CSV table of C-alpha atoms in Angstrom, one decimal:
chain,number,residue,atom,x,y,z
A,1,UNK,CA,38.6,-3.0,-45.9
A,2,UNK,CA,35.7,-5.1,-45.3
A,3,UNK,CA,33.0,-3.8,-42.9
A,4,UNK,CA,29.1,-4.7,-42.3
A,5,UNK,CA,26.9,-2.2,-40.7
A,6,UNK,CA,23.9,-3.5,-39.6
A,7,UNK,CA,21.0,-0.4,-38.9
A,8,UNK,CA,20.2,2.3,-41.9
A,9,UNK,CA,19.3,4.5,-39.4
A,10,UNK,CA,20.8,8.0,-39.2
A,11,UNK,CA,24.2,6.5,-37.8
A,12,UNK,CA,24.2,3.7,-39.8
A,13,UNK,CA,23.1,5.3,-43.4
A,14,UNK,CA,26.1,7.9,-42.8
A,15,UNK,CA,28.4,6.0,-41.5
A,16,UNK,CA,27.7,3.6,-45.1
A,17,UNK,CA,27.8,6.5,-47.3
A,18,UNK,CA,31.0,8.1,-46.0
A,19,UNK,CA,32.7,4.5,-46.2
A,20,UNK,CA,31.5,3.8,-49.8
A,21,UNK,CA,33.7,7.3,-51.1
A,22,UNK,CA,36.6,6.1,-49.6
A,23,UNK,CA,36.6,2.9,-51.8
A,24,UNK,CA,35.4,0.5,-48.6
A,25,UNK,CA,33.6,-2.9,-49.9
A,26,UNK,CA,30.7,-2.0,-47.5
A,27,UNK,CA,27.6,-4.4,-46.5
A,28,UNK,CA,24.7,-2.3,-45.2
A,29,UNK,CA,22.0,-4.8,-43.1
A,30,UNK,CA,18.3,-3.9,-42.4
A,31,UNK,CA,14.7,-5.6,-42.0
A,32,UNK,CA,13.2,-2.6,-43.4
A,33,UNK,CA,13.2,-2.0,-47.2
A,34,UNK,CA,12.2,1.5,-47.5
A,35,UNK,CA,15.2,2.2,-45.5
A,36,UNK,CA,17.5,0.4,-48.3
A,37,UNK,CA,16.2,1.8,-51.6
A,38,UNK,CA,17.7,5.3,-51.5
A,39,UNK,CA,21.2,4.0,-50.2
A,40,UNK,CA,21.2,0.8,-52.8
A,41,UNK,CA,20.7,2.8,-55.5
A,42,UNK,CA,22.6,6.0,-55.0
A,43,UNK,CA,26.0,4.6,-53.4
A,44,UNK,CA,28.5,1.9,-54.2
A,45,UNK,CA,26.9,-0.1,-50.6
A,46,UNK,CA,25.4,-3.8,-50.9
A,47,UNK,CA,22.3,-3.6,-49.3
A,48,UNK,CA,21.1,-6.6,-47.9
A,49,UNK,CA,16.7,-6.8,-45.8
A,50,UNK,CA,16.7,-8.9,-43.6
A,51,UNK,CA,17.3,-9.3,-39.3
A,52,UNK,CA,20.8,-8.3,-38.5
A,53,UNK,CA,20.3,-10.9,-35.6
A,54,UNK,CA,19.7,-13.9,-37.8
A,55,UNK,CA,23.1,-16.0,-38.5
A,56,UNK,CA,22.2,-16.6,-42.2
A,57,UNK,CA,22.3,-12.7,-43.0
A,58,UNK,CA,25.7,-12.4,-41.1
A,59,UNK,CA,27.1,-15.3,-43.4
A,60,UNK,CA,25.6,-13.8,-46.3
A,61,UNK,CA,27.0,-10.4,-45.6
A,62,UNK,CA,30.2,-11.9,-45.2
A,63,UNK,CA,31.3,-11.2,-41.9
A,64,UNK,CA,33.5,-13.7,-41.6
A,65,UNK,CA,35.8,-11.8,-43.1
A,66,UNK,CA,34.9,-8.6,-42.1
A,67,UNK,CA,37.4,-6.2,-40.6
A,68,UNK,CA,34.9,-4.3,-39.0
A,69,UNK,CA,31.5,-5.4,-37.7
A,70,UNK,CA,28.6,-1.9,-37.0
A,71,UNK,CA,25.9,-2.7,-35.2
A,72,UNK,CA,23.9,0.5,-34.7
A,73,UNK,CA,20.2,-0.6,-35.4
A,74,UNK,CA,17.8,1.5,-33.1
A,75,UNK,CA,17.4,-1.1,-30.3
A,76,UNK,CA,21.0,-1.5,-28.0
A,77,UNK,CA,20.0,-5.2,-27.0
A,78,UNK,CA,19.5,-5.7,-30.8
A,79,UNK,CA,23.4,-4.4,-31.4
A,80,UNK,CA,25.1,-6.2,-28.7
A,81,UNK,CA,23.5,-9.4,-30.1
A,82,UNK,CA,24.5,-8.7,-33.7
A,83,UNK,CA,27.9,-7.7,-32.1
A,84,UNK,CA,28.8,-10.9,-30.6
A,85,UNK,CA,27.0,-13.1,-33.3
A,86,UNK,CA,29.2,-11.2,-36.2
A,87,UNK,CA,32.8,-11.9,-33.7
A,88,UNK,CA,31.8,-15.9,-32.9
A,89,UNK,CA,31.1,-15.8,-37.2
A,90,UNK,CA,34.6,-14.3,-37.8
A,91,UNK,CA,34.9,-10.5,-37.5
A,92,UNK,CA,38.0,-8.9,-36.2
A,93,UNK,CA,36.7,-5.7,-35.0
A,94,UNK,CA,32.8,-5.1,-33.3
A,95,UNK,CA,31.2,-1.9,-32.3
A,96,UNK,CA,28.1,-1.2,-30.7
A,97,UNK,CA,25.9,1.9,-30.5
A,98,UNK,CA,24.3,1.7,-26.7
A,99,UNK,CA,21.5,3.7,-24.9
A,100,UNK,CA,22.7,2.6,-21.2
A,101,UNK,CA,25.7,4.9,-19.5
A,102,UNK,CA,26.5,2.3,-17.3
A,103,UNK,CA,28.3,0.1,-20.3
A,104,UNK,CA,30.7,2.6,-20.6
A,105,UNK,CA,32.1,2.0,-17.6
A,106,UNK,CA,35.7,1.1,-17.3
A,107,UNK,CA,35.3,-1.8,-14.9
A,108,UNK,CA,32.6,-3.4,-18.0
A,109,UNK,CA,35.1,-2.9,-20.8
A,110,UNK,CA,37.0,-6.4,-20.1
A,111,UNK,CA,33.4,-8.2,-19.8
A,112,UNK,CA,32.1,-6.9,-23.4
A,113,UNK,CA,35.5,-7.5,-24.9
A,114,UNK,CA,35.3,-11.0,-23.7
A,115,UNK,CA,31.5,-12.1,-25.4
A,116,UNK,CA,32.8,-10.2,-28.5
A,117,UNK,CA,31.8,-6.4,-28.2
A,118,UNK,CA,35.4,-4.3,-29.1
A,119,UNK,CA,33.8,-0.9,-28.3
A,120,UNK,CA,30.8,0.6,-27.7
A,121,UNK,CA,29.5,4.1,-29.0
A,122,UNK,CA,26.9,6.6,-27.2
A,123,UNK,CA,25.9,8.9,-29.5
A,124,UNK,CA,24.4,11.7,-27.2
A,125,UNK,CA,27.6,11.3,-24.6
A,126,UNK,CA,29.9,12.0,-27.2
A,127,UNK,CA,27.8,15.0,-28.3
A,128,UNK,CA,26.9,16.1,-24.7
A,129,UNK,CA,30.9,15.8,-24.4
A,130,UNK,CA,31.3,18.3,-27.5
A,131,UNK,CA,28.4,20.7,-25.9
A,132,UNK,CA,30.1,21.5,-22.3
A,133,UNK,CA,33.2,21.8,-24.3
A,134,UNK,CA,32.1,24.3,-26.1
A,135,UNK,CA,30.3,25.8,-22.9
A,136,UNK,CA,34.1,26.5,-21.1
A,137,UNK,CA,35.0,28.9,-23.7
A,138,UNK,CA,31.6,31.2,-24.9
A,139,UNK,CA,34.2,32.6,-28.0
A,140,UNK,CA,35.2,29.4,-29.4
A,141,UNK,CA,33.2,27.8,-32.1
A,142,UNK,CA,35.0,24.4,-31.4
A,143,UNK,CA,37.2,22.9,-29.0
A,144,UNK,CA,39.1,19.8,-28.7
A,145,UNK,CA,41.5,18.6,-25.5
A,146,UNK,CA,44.4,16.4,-25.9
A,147,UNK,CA,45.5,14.2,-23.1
A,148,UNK,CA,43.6,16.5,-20.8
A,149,UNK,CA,44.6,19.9,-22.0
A,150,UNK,CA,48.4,18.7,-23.1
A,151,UNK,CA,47.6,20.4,-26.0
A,152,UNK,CA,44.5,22.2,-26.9
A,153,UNK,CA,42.8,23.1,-30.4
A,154,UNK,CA,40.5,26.1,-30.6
A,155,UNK,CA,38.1,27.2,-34.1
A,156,UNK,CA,37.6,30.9,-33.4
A,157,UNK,CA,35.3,32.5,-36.3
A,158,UNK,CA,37.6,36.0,-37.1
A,159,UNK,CA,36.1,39.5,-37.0
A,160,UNK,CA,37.5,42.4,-37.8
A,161,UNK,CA,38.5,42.9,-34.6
A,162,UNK,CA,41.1,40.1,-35.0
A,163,UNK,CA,44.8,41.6,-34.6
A,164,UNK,CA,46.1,38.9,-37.2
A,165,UNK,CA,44.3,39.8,-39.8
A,166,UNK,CA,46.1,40.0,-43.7
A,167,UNK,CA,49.5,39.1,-42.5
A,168,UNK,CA,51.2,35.0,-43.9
A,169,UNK,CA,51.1,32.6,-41.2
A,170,UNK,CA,54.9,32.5,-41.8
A,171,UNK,CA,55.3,35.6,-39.9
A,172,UNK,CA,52.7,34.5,-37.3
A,173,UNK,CA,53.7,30.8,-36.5
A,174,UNK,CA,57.2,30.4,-36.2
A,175,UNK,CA,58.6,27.9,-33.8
A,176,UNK,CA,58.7,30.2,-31.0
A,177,UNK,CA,55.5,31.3,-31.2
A,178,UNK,CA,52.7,29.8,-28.9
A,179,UNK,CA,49.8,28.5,-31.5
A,180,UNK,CA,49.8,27.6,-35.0
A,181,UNK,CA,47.0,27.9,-37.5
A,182,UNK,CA,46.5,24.2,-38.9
A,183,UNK,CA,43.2,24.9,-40.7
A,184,UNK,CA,41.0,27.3,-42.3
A,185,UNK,CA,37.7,27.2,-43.2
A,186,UNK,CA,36.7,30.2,-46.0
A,187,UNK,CA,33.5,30.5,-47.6
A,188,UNK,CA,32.9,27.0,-48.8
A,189,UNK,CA,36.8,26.0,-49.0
A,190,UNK,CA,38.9,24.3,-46.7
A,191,UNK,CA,42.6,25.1,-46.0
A,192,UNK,CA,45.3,23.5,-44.7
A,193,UNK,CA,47.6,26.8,-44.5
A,194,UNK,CA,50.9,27.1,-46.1
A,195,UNK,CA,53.0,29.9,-45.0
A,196,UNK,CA,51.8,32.5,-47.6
A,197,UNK,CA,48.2,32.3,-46.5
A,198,UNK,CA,46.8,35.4,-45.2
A,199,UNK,CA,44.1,35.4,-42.4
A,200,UNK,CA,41.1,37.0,-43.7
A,201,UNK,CA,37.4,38.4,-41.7
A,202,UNK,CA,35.0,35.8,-41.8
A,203,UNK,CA,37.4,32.9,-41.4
A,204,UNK,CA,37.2,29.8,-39.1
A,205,UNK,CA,40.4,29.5,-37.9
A,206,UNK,CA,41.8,26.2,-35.8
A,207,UNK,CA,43.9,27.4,-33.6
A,208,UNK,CA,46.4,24.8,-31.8
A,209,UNK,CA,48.4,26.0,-29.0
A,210,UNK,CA,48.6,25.0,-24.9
A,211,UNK,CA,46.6,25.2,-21.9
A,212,UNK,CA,48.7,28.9,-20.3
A,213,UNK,CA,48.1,30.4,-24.1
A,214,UNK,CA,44.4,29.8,-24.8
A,215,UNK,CA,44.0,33.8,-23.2
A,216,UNK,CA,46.5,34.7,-25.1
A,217,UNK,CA,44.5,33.3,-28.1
A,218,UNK,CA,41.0,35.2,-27.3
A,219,UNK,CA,43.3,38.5,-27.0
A,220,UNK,CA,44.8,38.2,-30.5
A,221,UNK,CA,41.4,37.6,-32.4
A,222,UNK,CA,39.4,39.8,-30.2
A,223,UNK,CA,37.6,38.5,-28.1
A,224,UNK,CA,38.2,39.8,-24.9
A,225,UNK,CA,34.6,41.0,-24.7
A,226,UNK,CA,33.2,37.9,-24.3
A,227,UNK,CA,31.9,36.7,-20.7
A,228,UNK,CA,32.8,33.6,-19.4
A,229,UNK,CA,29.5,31.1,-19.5
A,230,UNK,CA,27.8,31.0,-15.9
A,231,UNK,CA,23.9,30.9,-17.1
A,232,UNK,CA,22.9,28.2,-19.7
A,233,UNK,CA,19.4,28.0,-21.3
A,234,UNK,CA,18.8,24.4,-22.8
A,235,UNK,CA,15.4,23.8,-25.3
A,236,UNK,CA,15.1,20.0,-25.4
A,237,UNK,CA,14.9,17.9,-22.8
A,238,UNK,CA,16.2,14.5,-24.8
A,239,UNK,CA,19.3,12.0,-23.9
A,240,UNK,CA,21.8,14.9,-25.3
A,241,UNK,CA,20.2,17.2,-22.7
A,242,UNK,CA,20.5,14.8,-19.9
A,243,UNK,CA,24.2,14.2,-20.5
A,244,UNK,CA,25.1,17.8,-21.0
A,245,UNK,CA,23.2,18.3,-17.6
A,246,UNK,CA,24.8,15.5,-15.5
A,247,UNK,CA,28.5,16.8,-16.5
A,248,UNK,CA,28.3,20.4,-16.5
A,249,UNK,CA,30.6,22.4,-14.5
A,250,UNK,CA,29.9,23.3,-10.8
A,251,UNK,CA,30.2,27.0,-11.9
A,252,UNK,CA,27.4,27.1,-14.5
A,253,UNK,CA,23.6,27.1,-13.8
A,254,UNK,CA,21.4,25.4,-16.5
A,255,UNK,CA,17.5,25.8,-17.3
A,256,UNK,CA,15.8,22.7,-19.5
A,257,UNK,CA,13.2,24.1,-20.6
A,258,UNK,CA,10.8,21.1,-22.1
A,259,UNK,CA,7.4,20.9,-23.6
A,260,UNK,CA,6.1,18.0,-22.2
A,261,UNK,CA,5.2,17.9,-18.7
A,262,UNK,CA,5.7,13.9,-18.6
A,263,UNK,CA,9.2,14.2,-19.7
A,264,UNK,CA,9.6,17.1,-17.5
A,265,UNK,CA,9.1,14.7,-14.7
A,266,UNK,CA,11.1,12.1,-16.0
A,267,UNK,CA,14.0,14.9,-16.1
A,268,UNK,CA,13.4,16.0,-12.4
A,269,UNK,CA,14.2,11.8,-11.6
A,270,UNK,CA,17.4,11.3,-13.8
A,271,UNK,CA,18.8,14.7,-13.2
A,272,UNK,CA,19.7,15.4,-9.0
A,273,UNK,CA,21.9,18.4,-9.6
A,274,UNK,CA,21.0,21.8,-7.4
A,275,UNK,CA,22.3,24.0,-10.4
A,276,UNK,CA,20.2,22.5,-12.9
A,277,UNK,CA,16.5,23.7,-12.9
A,278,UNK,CA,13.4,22.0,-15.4
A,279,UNK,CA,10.9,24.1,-16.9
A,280,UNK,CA,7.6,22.9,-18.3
A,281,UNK,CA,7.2,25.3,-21.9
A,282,UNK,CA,8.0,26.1,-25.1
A,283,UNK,CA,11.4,26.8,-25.8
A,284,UNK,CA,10.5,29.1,-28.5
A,285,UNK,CA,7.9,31.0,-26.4
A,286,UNK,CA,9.7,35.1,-25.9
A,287,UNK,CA,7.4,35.5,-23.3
A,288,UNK,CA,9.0,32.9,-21.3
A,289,UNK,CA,12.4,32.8,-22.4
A,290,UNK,CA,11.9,36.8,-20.9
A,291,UNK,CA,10.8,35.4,-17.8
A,292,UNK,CA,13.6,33.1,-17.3
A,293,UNK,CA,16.2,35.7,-17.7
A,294,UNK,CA,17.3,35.2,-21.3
A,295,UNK,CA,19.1,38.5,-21.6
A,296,UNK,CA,21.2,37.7,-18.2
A,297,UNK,CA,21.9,34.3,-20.2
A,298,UNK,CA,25.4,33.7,-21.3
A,299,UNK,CA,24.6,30.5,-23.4
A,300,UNK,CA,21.6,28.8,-25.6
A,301,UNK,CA,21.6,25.5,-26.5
A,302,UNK,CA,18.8,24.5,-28.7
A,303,UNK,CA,18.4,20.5,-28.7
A,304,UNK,CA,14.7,19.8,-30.2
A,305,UNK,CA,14.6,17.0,-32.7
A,306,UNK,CA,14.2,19.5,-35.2
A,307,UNK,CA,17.0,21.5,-37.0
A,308,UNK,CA,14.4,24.2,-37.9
A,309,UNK,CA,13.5,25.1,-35.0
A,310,UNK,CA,17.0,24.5,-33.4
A,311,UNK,CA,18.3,26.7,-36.1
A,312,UNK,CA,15.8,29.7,-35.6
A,313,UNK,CA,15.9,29.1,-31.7
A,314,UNK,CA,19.3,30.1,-31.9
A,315,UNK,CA,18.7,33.3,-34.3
A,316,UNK,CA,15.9,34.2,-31.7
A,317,UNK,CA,18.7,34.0,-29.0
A,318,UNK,CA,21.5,35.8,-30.2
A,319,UNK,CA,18.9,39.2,-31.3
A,320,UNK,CA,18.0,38.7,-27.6
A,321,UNK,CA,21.8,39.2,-26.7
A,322,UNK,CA,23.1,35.8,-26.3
A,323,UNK,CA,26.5,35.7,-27.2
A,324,UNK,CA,27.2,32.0,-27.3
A,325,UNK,CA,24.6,29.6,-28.7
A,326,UNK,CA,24.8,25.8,-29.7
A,327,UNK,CA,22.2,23.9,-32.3
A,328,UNK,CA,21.9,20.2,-32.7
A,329,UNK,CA,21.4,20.0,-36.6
A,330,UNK,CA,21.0,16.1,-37.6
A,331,UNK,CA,20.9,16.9,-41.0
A,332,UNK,CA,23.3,17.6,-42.6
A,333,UNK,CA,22.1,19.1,-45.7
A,334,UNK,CA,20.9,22.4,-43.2
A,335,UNK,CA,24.7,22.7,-41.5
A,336,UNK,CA,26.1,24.7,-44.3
A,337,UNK,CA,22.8,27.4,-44.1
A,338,UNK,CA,23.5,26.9,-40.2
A,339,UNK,CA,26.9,28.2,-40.5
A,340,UNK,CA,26.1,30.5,-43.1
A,341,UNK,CA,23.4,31.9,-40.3
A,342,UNK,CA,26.1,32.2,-37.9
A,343,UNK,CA,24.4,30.6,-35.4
A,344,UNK,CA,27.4,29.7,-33.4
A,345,UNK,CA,28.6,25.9,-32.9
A,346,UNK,CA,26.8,22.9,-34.3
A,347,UNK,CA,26.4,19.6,-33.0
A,348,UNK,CA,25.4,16.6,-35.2
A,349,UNK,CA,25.7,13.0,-33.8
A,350,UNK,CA,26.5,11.0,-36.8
A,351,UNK,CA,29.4,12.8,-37.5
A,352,UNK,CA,30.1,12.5,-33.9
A,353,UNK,CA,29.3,8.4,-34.0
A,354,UNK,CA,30.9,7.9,-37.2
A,355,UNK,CA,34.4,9.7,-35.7
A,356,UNK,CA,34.3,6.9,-33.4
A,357,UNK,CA,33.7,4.2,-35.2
A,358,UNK,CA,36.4,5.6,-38.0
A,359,UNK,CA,39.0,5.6,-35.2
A,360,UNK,CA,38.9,1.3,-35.2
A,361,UNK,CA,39.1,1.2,-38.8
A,362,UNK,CA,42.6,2.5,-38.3
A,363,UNK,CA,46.0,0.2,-38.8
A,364,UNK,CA,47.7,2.7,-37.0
A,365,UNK,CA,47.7,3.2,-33.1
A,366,UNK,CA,44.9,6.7,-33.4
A,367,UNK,CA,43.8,8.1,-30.1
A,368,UNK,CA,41.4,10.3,-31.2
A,369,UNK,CA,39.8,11.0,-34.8
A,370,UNK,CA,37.6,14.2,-35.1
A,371,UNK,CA,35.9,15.2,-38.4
A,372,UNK,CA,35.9,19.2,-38.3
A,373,UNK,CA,32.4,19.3,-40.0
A,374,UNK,CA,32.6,22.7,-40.7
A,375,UNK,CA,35.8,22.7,-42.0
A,376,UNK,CA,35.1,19.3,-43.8
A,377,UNK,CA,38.4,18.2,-42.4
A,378,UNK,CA,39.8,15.5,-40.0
A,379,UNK,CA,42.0,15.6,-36.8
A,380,UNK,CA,43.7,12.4,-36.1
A,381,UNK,CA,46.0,11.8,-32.5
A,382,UNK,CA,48.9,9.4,-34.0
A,383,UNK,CA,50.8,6.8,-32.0
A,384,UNK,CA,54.5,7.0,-33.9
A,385,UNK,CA,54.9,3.2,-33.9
A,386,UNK,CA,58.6,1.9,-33.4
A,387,UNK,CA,60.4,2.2,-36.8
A,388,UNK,CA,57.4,4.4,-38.3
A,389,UNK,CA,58.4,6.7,-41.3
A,390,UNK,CA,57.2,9.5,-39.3
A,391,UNK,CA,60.0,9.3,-36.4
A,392,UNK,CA,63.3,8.8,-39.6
A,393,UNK,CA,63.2,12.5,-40.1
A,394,UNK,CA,62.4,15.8,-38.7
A,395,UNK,CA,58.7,17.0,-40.1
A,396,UNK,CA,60.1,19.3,-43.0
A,397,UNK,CA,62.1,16.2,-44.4
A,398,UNK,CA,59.2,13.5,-44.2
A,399,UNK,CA,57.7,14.4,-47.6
A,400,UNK,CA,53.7,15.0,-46.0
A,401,UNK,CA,51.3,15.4,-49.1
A,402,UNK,CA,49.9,18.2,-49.7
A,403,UNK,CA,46.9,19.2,-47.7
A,404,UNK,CA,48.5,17.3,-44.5
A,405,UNK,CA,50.1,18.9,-41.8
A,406,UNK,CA,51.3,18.3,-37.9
A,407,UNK,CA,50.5,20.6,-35.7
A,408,UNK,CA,51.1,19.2,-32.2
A,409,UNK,CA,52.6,16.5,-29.7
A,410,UNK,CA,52.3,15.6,-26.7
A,411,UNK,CA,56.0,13.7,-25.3
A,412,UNK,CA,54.9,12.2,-21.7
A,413,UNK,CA,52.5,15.0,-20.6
A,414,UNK,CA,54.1,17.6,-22.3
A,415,UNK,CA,52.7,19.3,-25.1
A,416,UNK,CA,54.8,20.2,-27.6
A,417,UNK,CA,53.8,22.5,-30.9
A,418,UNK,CA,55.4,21.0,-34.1
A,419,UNK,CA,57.6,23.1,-36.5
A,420,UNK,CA,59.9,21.7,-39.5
A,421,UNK,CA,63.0,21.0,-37.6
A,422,UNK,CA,60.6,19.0,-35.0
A,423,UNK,CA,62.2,15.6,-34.7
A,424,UNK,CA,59.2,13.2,-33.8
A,425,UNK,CA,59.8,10.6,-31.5
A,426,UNK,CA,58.7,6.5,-30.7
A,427,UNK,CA,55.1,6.7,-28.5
A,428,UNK,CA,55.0,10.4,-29.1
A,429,UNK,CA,51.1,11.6,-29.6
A,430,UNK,CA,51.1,13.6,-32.6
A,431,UNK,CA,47.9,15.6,-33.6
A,432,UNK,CA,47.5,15.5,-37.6
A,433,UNK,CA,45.0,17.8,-39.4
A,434,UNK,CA,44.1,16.8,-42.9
A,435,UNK,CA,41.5,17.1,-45.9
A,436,UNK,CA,39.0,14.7,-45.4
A,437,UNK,CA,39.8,11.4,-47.6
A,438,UNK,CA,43.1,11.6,-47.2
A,439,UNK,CA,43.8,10.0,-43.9
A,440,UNK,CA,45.1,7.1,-44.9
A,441,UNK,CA,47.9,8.6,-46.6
A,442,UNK,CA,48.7,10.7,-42.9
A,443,UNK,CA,48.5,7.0,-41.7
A,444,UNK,CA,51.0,5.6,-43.4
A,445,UNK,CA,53.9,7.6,-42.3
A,446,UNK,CA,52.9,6.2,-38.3
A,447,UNK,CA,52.6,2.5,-39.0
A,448,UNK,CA,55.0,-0.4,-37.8
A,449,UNK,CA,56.7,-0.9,-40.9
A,450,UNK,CA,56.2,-5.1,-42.1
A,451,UNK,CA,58.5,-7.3,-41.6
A,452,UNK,CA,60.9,-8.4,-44.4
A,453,UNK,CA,61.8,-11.9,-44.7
């Protein structure tokens, strides 16, 4: 595929360097040059300086025949204008990266469609989204909802405590069991279990099962000493913060605490919520974090602009007796040490971003594409198309390479775990885990076959 990204910002430079491994013909766009050098030289990416706004660049990156058109440059107007120049120039797919909540609204979609904008992307919604997520369940490292809880995907870290340890996953999944292990993250390998795998301590485990089983699931890898989240303290008081703070639950109480009494204000305007309090300080200050109540605190979220201090924020926190904490780590050279810290669940936008924008690169109908940074795997909700490969046989006969596997569907609004003699279905939503790189071989088996003349 052909696709132009115009920003090498953080979004944009990742989004370009994950696209140039999986053999993309990728067109990176930017008016600064010190930006460029370190992508032109070290990745297969054409990198063109100049305004991502001016019609001659566009032609000259070819998006006329683009299949995908990124605008994700630092300034929203700036991407929406790129956007709708790059679809009256040719492109077949657009996608903007926005600051403003209010685009996101349904009732807009139809309007930005129409002057050329496919979809738009929010970076700190979708990773606000991720943080509450991970709020609901204090024991879960990572947690995804399918068609509102249809089916539901859990990464639990295992202790010893865990009653499943050192026994296959054959004689833990069968079909009438109620989850199935459909990854495993150990040490610095990923695993897409096969039967004879053994659990082991000091796994990351994906766990997918159903809405009535999820207490079932923090029984079994023992976690039933965990609290349920009612106290949050947040350090940061950015855009992430602010979304995190306008959608948490009713039944949690949240503290920003925020170093700068000007944004503190700012905070007090844009967030009218009577559980969510704003504290002018220093995040990292034991004195106040004391004061506030951090021992009585069931959650930490640490969302400075800095992974070092997010990362050692967190550290503070869990001596302090904080059971669940969550860092925002935007580089991603620190996320390995992060998890090797065991600081708990980490949040970093561009993987977040690029998720999205992967999902319109699809030929497939996809519903939802996760990368499982940890696990440096992908989870991908397929549409079976009519006449797909994927609905001619039941899963054990479909021939799925190795390192792919089903683990879900949801039929109407039913969700339905997946075993071999699982017979998959036109318009069912199947959830497919696989290593990353290899989903477009998963996609294949879920296209509309062509037509033959």
């Amino acid at each position: 595929m052909k696709i132009v990204i115009a920003g090498a910002g953080a979004v944009g430079t990742h989004l370009s360097k994950l696209l140039s491994t999986e053999n993309h013909d990728c067109v990176l766009i930017d008016d600064d040059d010190e930006r460029l050098e370190d992508v032109d030289s070290n990745y297969d990416i054409m990198a063109l300086c100049s305004s991502p706004t001016s019609i001659k660049t566009l032609k000259d990156a070819g998006v006329a025949s683009a299949d995908l058109f990124v605008g994700v440059t630092r300034r929203e107007s700036r991407n929406i204008t790129a956007c709708m120049l790059a679809h009256a120039l040719g492109a077949k797919k657009t996608v903007a990266r926005i600051d403003n909540y209010e685009y996101l609204q349904p009732q807009y979609q139809a309007y930005f469609k129409e002057v050329g904008v496919d979809s738009m992307v929010y970076p700190e919604v979708l990773a606000a989204s991720d943080i509450i997520s991970g709020l609901k369940l204090s024991w879960v490292r990572q947690r995804l909802d399918v068609h509102d809880g249809a089916l539901v995907l859990l990464g639990v870290k295992l202790r010893d405590t865990c009653q499943i340890l050192g026994q296959p996953i054959k004689d833990l999944c069968g079909p009438d069991d109620p989850y199935h292990i459909v990854a495993l993250k150990r040490a610095d390998e990923t695993i897409i279990p096969g039967g004879l795998d053994v659990l082991q301590s000091g796994d990351l485990a994906y766990f997918m099962t159903t809405q009535e089983y999820i207490p079932y699931i923090k029984q079994i890898v023992g976690k039933e000493k965990y609290e349920d989240v009612h106290s949050v303290i947040i350090m940061g008081g950015g855009k992430t913060a602010v979304r995190a703070a306008l959608t948490l639950p009713d039944n949690m109480h949240a503290k920003i605490i925020e170093s700068s009494l000007e944004r503190c204000e700012r905070l007090n305007q844009l967030i009218d919520r009577s559980n969510v309090m704003v504290i002018h300080g220093d995040g990292r200050d034991l004195g106040l974090l004391h004061e506030e109540g951090i021992r009585n605190t069931q959650a930490f979220v640490a969302l400075s602009g800095n992974a070092e201090t997010n990362i050692l924020a967190c550290l503070t926190a869990k001596k302090l007796g904080v059971r669940k904490t969550i860092a925002m780590i935007e580089n991603l050279d620190y996320v390995s040490m992060a998890e090797g810290l065991d600081i708990g669940t980490i949040i970093n936008k561009k993987t977040v971003a690029a998720s999205h924008i992967f999902q319109m690169m699809m030929r497939a109908d996809v519903r939802t594409l996760r990368t499982l940074m940890l696990a440096d795997s992908e989870v991908a909700e397929f549409v079976a198309a009519e006449g797909s490969r994927v609905t001619k046989n039941p899963v054990k006969a479909l021939g799925l390479p190795s390192g792919i596997a089903i683990g879900g569907l949801v039929r109407g609004k039913r969700g339905i775990l997946v075993n071999g003699n699982t017979q998959i279905e036109v318009g069912d939503s199947v959830l497919v885990f696989c290593h990353r790189h290899q989903l477009d071989k998963a996609e294949k088996f879920f296209k509309k076959p062509l037509l033959a003349w």
